[in-house]
Coordinates of C-alpha atoms in Angstrom, one line a residue:
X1 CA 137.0 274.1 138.9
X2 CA 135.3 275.5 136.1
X3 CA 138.9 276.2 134.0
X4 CA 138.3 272.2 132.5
X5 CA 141.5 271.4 134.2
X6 CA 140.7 268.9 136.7
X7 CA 142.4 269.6 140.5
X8 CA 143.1 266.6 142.4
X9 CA 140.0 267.4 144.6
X10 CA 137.9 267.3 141.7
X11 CA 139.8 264.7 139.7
X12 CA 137.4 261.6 139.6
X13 CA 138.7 258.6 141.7
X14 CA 140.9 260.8 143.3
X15 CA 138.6 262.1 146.4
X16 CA 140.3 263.0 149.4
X17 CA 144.0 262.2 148.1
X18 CA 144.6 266.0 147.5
X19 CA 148.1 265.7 148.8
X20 CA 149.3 262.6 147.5
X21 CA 149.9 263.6 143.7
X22 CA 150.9 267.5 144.5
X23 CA 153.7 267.0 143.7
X24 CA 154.2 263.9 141.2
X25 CA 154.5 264.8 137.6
X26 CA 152.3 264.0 135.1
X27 CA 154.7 262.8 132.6
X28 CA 157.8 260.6 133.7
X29 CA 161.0 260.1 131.1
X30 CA 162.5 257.0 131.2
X31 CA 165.6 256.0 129.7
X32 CA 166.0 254.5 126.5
X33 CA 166.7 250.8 126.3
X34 CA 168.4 250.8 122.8
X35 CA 169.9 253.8 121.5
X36 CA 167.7 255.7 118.5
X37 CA 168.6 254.0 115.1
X38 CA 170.2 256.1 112.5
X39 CA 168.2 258.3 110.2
X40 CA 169.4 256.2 107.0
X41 CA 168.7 252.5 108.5
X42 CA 165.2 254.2 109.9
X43 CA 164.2 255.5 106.7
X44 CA 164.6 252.0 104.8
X45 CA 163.2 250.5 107.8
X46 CA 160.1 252.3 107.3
X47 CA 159.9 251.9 103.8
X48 CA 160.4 248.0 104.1
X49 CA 157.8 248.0 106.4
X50 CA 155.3 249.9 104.5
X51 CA 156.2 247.7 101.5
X52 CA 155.8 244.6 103.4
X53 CA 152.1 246.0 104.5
X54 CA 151.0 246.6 101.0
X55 CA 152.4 243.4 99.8
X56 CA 150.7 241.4 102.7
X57 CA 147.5 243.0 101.8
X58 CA 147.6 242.2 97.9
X59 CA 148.6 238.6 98.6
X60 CA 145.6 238.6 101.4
X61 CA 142.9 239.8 98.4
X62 CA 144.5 237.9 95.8
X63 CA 143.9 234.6 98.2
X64 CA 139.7 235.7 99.2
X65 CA 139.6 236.4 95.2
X66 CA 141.1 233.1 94.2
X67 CA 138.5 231.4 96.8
X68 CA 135.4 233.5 95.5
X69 CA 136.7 232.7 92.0
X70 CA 137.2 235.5 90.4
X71 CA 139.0 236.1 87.3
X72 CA 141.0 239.0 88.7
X73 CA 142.7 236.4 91.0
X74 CA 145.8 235.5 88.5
X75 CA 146.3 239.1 88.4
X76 CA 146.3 240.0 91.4
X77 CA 148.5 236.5 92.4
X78 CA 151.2 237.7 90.0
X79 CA 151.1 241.6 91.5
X80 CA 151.7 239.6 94.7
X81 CA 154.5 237.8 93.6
X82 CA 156.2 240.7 91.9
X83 CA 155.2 242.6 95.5
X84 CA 157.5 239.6 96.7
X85 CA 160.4 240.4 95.1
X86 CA 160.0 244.2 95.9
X87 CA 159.5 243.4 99.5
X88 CA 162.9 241.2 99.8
X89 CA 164.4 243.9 98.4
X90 CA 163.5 246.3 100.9
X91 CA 164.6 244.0 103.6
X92 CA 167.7 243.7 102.5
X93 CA 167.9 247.1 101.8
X94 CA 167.4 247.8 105.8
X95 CA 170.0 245.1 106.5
X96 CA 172.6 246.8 103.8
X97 CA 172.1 250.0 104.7
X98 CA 172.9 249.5 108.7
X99 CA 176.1 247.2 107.4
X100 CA 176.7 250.0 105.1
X101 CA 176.0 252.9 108.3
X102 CA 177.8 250.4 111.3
X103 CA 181.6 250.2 109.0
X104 CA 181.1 253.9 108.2
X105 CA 180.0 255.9 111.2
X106 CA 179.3 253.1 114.1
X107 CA 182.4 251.8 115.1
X108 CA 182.9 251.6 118.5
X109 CA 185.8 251.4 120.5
X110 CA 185.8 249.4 123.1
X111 CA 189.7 249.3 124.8
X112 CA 190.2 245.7 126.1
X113 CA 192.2 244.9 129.2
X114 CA 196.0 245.1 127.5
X115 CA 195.2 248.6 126.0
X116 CA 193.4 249.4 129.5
X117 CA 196.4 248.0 131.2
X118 CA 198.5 249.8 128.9
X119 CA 197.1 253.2 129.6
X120 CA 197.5 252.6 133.3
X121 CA 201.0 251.8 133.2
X122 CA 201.6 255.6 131.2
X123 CA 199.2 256.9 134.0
X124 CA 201.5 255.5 137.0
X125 CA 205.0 256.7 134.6
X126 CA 203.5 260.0 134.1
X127 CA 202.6 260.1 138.2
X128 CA 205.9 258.8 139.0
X129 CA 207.6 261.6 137.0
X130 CA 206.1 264.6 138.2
X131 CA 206.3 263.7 141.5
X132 CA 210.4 262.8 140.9
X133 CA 210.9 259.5 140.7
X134 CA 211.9 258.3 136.5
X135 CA 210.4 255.0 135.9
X136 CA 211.9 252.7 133.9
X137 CA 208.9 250.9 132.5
X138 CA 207.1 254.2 130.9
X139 CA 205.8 252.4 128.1
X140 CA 206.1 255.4 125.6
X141 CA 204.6 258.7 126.3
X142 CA 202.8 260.4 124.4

């Protein structure tokens, strides 16, 4: 009441509902929809990013100064440029880097349906052996 955490009797817009949001959390997790990017590929992302920015921004005032005139326009267009240049770099420093990260640490094995079909044929030799009965067709064991 007087604590400054609202109740749900005294929440606005919420009169009369006391027992509907009881018990609802406030805060609801939700699953991810693409797993977290590495900590290498997000740090270049971040720096391409804020690259980009400050390049977009110089070419932005080097246009208005070119428009008013100015004399620091030529300056500024050949900062912008140059901020080009950087800027492609650190794109394709983000793209290198999670090339570099994927054939390093990323590989994932997926087992397609001969190795899956594989692993059950062991599985059934293996079965068929402990319970007495020699298979011919073991495949190999491990």
């Amino acid at each position: 009441m007087g604590s400054g955490v609202y109740e749900n009797e005294d929440r606005p817009g919420r009169r009369g509902s006391a027992a509907v949001g009881r018990g609802r959390p406030l805060w609801v997790e939700e699953a991810a929809r693409r797993r977290r990017m590495p900590d290498p590929v997000r740090k270049a992302a971040v720096r391409a990013v804020l690259i980009v920015s400050v390049v977009l921004t110089q070419a932005t005032v080097a246009f208005l100064l070119a428009v008013a005139g100015s004399w620091l326009a030529f300056p500024m267009a050949l900062g912008a440029i140059a901020g080009t240049v950087v800027a492609t770099w650190g794109v394709l420093d983000v793209w290198i880097t999670r090339q570099t990260w994927n054939q390093r640490y990323g590989v994932v094995s997926v087992p397609s349906s001969t190795a899956r079909e594989l692993r059950r044929d062991r599985r059934r030799a293996r079965r068929a052996a402990r319970s007495g009965h020699i298979s011919v067709a073991s495949g190999g064991m491990r």
